[in-house]
CSV table of C-alpha atoms and ligand atoms in Angstrom, one decimal:
chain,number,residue,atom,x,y,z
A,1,UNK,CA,69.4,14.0,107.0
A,2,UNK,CA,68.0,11.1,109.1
A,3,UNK,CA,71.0,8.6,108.1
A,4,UNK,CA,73.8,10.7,108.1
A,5,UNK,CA,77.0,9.0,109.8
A,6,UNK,CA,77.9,9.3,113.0
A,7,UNK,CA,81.3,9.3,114.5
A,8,UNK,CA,82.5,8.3,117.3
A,9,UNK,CA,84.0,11.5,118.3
A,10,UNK,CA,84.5,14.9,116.9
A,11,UNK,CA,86.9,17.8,117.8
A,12,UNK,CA,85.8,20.6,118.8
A,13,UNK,CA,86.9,23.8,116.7
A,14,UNK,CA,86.8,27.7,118.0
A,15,UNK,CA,85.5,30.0,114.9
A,16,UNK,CA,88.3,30.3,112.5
A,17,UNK,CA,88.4,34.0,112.5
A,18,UNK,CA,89.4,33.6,116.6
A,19,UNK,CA,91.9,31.3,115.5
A,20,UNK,CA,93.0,33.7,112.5
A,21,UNK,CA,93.6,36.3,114.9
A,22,UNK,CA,95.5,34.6,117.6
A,23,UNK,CA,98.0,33.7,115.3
A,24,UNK,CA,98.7,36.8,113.5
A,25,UNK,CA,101.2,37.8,115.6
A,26,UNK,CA,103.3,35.0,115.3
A,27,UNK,CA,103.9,36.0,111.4
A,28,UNK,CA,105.2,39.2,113.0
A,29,UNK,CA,107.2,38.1,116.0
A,30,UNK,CA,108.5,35.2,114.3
A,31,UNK,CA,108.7,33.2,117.8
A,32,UNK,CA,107.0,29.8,116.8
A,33,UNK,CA,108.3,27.7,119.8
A,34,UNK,CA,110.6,27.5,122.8
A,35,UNK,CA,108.3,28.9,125.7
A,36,UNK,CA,107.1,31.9,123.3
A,37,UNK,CA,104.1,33.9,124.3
A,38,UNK,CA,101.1,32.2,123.8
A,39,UNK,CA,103.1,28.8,125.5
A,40,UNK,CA,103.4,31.2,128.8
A,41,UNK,CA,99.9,32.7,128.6
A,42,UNK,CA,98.3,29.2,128.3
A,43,UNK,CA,100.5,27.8,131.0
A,44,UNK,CA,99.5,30.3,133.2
A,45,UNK,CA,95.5,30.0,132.2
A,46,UNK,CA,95.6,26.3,132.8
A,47,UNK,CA,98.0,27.0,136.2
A,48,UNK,CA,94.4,28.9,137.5
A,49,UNK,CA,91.9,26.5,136.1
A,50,UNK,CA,93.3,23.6,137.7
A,51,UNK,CA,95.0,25.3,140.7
A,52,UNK,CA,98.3,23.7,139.6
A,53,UNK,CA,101.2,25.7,140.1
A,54,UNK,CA,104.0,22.9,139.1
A,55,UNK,CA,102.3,22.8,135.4
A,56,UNK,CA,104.6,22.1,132.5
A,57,UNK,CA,103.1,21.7,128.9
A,58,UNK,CA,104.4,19.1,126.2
A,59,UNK,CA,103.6,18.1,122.9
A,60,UNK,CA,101.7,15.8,124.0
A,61,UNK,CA,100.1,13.9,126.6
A,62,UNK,CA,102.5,10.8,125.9
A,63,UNK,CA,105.4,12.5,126.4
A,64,UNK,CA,104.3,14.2,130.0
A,65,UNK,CA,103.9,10.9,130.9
A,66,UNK,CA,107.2,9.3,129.8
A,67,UNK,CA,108.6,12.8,131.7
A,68,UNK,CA,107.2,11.4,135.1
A,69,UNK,CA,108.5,7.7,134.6
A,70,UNK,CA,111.6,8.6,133.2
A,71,UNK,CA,112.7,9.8,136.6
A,72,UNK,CA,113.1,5.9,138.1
A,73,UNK,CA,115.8,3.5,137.9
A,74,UNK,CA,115.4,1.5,135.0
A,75,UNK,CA,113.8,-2.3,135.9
A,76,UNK,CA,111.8,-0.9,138.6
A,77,UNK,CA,108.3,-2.2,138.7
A,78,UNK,CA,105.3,0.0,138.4
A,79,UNK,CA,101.9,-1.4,139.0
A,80,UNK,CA,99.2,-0.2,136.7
A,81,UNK,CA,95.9,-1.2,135.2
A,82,UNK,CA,96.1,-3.2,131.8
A,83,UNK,CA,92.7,-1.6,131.3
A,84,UNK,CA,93.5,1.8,129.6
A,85,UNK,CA,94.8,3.1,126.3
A,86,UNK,CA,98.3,1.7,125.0
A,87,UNK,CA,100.1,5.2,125.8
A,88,UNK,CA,99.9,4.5,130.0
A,89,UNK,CA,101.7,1.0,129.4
A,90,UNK,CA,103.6,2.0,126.4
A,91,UNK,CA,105.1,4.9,128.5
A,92,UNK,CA,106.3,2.7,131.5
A,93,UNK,CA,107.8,0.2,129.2
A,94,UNK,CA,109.7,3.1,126.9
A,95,UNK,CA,111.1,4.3,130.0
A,96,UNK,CA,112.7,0.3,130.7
A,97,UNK,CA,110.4,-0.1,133.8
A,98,UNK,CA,108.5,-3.2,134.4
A,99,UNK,CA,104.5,-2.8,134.2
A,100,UNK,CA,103.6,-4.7,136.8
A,101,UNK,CA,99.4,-5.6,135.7
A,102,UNK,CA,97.0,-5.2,139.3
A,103,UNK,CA,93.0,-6.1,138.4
A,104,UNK,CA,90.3,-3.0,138.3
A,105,UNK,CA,86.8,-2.6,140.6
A,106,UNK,CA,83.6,-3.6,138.6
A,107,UNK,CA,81.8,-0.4,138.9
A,108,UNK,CA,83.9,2.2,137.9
A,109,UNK,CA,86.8,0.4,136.1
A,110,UNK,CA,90.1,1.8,138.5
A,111,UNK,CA,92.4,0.2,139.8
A,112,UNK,CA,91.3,-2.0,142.9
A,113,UNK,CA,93.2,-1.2,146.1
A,114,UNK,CA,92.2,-4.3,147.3
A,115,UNK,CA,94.1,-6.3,145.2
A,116,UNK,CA,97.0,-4.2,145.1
A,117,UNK,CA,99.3,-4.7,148.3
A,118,UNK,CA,100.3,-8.3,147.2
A,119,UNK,CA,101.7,-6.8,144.1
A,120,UNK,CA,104.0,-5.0,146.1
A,121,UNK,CA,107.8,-6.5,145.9
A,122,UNK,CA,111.3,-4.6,146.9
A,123,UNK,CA,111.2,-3.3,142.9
A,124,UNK,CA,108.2,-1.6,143.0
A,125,UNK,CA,108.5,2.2,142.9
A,126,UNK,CA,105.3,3.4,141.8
A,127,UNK,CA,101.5,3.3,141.0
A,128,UNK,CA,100.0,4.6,137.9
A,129,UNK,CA,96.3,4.7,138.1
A,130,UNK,CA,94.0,6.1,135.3
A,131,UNK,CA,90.7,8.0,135.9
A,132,UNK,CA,89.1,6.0,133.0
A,133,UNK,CA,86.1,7.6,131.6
A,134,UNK,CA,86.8,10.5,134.1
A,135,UNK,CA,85.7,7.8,137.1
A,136,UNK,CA,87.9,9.1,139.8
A,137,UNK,CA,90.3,6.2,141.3
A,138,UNK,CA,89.8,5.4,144.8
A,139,UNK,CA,92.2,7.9,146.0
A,140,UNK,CA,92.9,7.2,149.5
A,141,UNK,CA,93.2,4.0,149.9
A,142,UNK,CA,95.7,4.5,146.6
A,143,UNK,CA,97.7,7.1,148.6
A,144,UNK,CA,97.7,4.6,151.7
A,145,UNK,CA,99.0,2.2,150.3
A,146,UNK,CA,101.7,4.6,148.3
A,147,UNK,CA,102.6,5.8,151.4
A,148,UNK,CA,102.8,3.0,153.5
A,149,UNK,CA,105.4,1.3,151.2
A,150,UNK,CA,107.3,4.5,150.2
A,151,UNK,CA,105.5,4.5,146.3
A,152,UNK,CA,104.6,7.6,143.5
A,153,UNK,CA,101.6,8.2,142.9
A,154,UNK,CA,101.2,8.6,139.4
A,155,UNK,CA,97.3,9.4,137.6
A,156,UNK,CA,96.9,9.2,134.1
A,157,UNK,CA,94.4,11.6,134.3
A,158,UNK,CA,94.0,12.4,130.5
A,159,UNK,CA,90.2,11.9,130.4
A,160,UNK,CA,89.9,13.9,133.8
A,161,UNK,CA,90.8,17.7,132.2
A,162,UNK,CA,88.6,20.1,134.4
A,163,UNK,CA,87.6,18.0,136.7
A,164,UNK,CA,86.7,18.7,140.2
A,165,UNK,CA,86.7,16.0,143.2
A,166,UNK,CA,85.7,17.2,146.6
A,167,UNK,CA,85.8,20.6,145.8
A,168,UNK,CA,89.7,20.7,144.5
A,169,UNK,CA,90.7,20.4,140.8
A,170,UNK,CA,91.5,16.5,140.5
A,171,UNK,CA,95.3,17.5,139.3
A,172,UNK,CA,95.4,18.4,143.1
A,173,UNK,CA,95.7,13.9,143.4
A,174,UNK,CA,98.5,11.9,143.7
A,175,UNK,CA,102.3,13.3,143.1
A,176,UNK,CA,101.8,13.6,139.5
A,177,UNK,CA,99.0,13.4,136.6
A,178,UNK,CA,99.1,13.9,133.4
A,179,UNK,CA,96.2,15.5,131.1
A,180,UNK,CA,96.3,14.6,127.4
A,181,UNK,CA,95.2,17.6,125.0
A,182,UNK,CA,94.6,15.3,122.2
A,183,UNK,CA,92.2,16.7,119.0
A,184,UNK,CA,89.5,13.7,119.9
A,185,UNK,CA,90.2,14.7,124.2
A,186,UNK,CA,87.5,17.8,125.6
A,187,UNK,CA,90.2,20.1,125.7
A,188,UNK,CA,93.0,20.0,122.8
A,189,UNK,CA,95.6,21.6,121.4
A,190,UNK,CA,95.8,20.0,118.2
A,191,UNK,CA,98.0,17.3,120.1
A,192,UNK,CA,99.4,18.6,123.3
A,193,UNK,CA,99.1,17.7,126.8
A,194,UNK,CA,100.4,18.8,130.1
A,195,UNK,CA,102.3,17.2,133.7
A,196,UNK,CA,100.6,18.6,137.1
A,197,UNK,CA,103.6,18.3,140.0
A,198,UNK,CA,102.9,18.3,143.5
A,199,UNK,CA,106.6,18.8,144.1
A,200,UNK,CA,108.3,22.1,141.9
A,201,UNK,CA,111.7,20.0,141.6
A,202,UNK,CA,109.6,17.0,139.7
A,203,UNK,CA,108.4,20.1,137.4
A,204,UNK,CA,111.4,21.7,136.7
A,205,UNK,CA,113.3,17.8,135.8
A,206,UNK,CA,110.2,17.1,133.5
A,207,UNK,CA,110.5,20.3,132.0
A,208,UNK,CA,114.6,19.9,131.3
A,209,UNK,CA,113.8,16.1,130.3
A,210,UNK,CA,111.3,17.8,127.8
A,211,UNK,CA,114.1,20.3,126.4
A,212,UNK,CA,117.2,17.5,125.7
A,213,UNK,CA,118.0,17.4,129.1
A,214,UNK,CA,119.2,21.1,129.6
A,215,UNK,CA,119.1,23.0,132.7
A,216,UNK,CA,120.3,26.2,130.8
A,217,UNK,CA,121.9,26.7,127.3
A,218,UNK,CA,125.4,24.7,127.8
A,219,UNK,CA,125.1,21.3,129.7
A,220,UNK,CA,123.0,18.2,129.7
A,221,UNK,CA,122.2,17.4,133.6
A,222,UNK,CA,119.6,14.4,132.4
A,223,UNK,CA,119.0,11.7,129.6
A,224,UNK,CA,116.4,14.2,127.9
A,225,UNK,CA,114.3,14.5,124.9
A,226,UNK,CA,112.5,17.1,123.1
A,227,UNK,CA,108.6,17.1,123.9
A,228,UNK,CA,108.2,21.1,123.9
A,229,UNK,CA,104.7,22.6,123.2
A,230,UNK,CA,105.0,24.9,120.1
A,231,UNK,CA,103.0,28.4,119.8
A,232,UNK,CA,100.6,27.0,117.6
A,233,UNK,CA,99.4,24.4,120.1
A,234,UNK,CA,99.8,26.6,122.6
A,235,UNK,CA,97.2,29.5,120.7
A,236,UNK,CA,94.2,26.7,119.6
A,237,UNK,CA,94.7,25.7,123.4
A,238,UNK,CA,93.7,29.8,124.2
A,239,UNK,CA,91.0,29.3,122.1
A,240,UNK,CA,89.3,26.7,123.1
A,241,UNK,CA,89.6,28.1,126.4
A,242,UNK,CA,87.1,30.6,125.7
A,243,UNK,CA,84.6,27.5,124.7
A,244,UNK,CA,85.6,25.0,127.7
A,245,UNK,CA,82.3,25.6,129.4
A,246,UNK,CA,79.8,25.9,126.6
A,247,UNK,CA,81.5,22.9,125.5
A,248,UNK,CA,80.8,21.1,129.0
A,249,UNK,CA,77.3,22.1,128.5
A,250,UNK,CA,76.5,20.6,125.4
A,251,UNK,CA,78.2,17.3,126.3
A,252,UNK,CA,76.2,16.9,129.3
A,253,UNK,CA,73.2,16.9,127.6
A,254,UNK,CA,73.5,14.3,125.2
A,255,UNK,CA,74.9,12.2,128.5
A,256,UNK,CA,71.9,12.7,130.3
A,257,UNK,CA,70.1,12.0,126.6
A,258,UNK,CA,71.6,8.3,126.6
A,259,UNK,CA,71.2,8.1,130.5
A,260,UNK,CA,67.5,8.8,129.8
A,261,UNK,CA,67.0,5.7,127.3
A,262,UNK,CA,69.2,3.3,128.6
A,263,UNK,CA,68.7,3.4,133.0
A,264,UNK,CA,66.8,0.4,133.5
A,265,UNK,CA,67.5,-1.6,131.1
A,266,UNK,CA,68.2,-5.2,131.9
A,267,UNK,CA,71.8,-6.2,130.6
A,268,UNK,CA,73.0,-2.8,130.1
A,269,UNK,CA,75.4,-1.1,133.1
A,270,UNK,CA,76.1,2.4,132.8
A,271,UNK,CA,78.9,3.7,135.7
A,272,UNK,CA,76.2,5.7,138.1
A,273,UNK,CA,77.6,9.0,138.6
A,274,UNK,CA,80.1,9.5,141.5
A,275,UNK,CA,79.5,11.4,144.5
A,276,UNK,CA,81.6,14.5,145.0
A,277,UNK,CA,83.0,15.0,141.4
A,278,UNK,CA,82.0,17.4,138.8
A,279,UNK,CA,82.5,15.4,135.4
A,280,UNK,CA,83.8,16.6,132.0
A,281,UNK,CA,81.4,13.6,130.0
A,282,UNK,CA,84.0,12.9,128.3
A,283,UNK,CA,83.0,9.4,127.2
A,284,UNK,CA,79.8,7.2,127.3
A,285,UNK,CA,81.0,3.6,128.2
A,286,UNK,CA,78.5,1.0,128.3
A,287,UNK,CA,78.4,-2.3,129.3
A,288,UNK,CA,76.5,-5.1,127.7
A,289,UNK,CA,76.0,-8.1,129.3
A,290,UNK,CA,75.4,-10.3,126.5
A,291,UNK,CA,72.9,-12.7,128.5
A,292,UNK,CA,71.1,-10.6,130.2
A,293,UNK,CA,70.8,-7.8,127.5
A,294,UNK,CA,70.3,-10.4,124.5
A,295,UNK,CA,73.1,-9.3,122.3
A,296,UNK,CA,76.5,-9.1,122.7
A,297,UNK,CA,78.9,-5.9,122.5
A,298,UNK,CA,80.2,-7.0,119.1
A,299,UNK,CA,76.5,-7.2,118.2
A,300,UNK,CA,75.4,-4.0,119.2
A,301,UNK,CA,78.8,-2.7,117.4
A,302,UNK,CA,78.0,-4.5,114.2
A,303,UNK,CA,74.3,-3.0,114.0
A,304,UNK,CA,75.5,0.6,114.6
A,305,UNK,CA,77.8,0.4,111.7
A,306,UNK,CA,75.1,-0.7,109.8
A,307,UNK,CA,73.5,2.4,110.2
A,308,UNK,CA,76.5,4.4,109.8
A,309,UNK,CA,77.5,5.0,113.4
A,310,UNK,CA,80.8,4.3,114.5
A,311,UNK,CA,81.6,3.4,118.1
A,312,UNK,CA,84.6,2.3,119.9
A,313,UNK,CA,85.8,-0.7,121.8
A,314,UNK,CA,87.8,1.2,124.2
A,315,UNK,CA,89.3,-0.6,125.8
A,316,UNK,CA,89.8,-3.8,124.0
A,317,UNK,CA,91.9,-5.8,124.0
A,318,UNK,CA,93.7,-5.2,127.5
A,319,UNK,CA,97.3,-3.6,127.0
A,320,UNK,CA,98.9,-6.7,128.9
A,321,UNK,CA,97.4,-8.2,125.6
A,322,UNK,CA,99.4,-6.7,123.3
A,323,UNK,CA,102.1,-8.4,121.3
A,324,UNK,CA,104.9,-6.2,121.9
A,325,UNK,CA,104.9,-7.2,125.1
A,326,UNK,CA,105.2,-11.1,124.9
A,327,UNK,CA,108.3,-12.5,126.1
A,328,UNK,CA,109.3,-8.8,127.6
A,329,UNK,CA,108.0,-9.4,131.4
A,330,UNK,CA,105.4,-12.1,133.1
A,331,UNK,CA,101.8,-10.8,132.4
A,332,UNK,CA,99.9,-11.1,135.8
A,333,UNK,CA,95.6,-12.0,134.9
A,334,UNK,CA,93.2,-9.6,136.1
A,335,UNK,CA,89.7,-11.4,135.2
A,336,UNK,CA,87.6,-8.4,135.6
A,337,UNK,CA,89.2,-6.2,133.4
A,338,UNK,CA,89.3,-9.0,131.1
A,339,UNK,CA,85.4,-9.7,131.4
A,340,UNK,CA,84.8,-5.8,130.9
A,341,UNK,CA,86.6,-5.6,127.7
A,342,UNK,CA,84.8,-7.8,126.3
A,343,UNK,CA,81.4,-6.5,127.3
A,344,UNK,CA,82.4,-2.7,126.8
A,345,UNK,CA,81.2,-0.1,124.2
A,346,UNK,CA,81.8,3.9,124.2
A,347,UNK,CA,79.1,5.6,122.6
A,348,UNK,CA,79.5,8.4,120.1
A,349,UNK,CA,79.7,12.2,122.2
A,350,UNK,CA,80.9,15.2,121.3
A,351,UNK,CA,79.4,18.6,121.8
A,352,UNK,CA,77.8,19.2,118.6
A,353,UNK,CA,76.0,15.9,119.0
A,354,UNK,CA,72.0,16.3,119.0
A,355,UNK,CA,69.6,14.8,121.0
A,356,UNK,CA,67.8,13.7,117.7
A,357,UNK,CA,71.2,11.7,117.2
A,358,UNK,CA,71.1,10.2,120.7
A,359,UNK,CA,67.5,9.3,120.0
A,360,UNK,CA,68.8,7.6,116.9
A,361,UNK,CA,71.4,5.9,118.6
A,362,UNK,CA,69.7,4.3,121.3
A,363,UNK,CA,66.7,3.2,118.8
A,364,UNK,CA,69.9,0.8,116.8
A,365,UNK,CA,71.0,-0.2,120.3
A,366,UNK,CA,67.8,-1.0,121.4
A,367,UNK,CA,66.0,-2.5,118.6
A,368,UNK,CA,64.9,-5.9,118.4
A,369,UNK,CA,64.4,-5.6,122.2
B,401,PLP,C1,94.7,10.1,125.1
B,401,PLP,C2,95.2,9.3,126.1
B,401,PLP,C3,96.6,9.3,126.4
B,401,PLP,C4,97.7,9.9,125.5
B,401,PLP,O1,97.5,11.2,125.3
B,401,PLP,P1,98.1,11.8,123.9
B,401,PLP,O2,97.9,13.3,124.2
B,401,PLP,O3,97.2,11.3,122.8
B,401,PLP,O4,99.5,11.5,123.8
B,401,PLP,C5,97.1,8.5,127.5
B,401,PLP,N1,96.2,7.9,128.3
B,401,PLP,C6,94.9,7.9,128.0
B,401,PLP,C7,94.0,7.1,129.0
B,401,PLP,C8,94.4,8.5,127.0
B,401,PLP,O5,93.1,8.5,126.7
C-alpha cells in the first residue's frame, strides 16, 4: 500500500451508472453531434456558472483558441508569454500570426505589464496572457495597455475553470478566454473546451469558424474548420457537473496538505495565494532554488521517480524554445521565465489524492534535508 505509484494527475470520473444513464437516450434519438441536446443543456449550465452569455463549446480547448486568433490578419504580431503549454503558442503560429515573446513577474508567473509597452510595434494586434496555475494576470494594467494602443485582449484561461476574481467569474476578463476541458484539466469532457466572448458577434464568427465556416446550411462566409463538441463530450461534461464542487473540495485539501509541509522552507517558493480570487487548485507548482534549497528541480524530480511518483516539469522548456519555431520569427529572451523553468516542479493533485500521499510526497522531497 505504502509504495504504490503516484501520478502526476488523475481524471476525475462521475459513477458509471450516471454516465450510463445520460447517454441512453442518445441510442434512441440517434443525434450524436451538431448542437444536439445534451451540447445545448451544457452550454447553457456553463452560460450560468460562469456568467458568460457569449459561450461557444468546441472539441477542444485548442481549437477555441485558434477560433479567437483566427479572426486577425495573418502576420500580425501577438505578444504572449513563452511560459505556458505549447497549445497558447502553437495556436497563434497555426493561425500565421507572429508570437511576439514579453518576459513574466517572479511571483506569480504572468505576463509582466511592465515589460510589455516596448513590445508594442504598428503589427501588433493583440495580447494573450495565461492565468498559469490559475494565478490571475495583472488585469488592469493588461487592459490599459490593450486599450491604450487599440489591442485584444485574449486569456488563455484553461487552468482558471470556475474561478472567481473580485467577486465576478474570471471569464468576465479580457475580450476573450478560453477554458480547456481536457481529461487531466478540473473540469473535462473527455477533451473539450469552451471560448467566453465579451462581444456576441466574436461568438457567433468562432462558432461558424468552428462549423466549416457556415453561417447557415449553403454558403461559407469565413476560412473555417470543424471543432464542434459532440453529445458524448457534451453528457460527461453534465456529469461532472454534478461533482464540480465536491471535487473543489478534495483538491483544496491536499493544497493546503503540501502548503502545510513545505511554507518555510528555505529554497522552496510556493505562489502565496492571491487576494480576491477563489482558486480551483488546479496545480501545485513549486519552485526550487537549487542553492538555497540544496538540490536542484531535476533532483527532487529524479528522487520522486525513485519512489514511484511522477511529477511534471510544466513548463519546461519555454515554448520560444521549441524547434518548430527556429528560423520562423526572431525569438525575443525573457530571463525570468527562463530562470523559472528551470527551477520549476508541479506536484502530483487530483481529488482522490490522500493526505497520507501528500505526507509521502513531501517526506521524498524533503529528505536528506
Ligand atoms: C490544457 C491547456 C491548453 C489546451 O487545451 P486542450 O483542451 O488540451 O486543447 C491550452 N493552454 C493551456 C495553458 C493548457 O493547460
Amino acid at each position: 500500500m505504502t509504495n504504490q505509484n503516484i501520478p502526476v494527475t488523475r481524471s476525475s470520473m462521475p459513477p458509471l451508472n450516471e454516465f450510463v444513464e445520460e447517454i441512453r437516450d442518445l441510442w434512441d434519438s440517434r443525434w450524436l453531434t451538431n448542437y444536439g441536446e445534451k451540447h445545448s443543456r451544457l452550454a447553457e449550465a456553463l452560460r450560468d456558472l460562469m456568467d458568460a452569455e457569449n459561450l461557444v463549446l468546441f472539441t477542444n480547448g485548442h481549437q477555441a483558441l485558434e477560433a479567437a486568433f483566427q479572426q486577425f490578419p495573418k502576420g500580425s504580431e501577438v505578444i504572449t508569454s513563452p511560459f505556458t503549454y505549447a497549445s497558447t503558442t502553437q495556436a497563434i503560429v497555426r493561425c500565421g500570426l507572429i508570437p511576439v515573446f514579453c518576459d513574466i513577474e517572479p511571483d506569480y508567473y504572468t505576463l509582466d505589464p511592465g515589460k510589455l509597452k516596448p513590445l508594442v510595434t504598428g503589427k501588433t494586434v493583440a495580447i494573450a496572457a495565461i492565468h498559469v496555475y490559475g494565478n490571475i494576470c495583472r488585469h488592469d494594467s493588461l487592459s490599459a495597455i490593450a486599450n491604450k494602443y487599440h489591442l485584444k485582449l485574449i486569456y488563455d484561461a484553461a487552468h482558471t475553470f470556475g474561478m472567481r476574481y473580485l467577486g465576478k467569474s474570471v471569464a468576465a476578463l479580457g475580450d476573450m478566454s478560453m477554458f480547456s476541458f481536457h481529461a487531466t484539466k478540473v473540469f473535462h469532457t473527455f477533451e473539450g473546451g469552451c471560448l467566453v466572448c465579451k462581444r456576441k458577434e466574436d461568438a457567433e464568427a468562432a462558432k461558424d469558424w468552428s462549423r466549416f465556416g457556415m453561417k447557415g446550411q449553403e454558403n461559407a462566409e469565413i476560412v473555417g474548420t470543424n471543432a464542434k463538441m459532440t453529445e458524448i463530450q457534451a453528457a460527461m461534461g453534465l456529469c461532472n457537473l454534478n461533482h464540480l464542487d465536491h471535487e473543489l473540495s478534495l483538491r483544496k485539501r491536499a493544497v493546503e496538505r503540501y502548503r502545510e509541509h513545505f511554507e518555510g522552507i528555505r529554497g522552496i517558493y510556493l505562489c502565496p495565494p492571491q487576494q480576491d480570487v477563489v482558486s480551483n487548485y488546479a496545480y501545485f507548482p513549486v519552485r526550487f532554488h537549487p542553492e538555497q534549497f540544496g538540490k536542484s528541480r531535476d533532483d527532487v524530480k529524479h528522487q520522486l521517480e525513485k519512489e514511484g511518483i511522477s511529477a511534471r516539469k510544466y513548463f519546461s522548456p519555454l515554448t520560444s524554445e521549441f524547434s518548430a519555431y527556429r528560423g520562423l520569427f526572431p525569438i525575443q529572451k525573457t530571463p525570468i521565465a527562463e530562470e523559472i523553468s528551470e527551477e520549476i516542479l508541479c506536484l502530483p493533485l487530483y481529488a482522490d489524492l490522500s493526505e497520507g500521499e501528500v505526507d509521502r510526497i513531501c517526506g521524498v522531497v524533503l529528505q536528506d534535508k
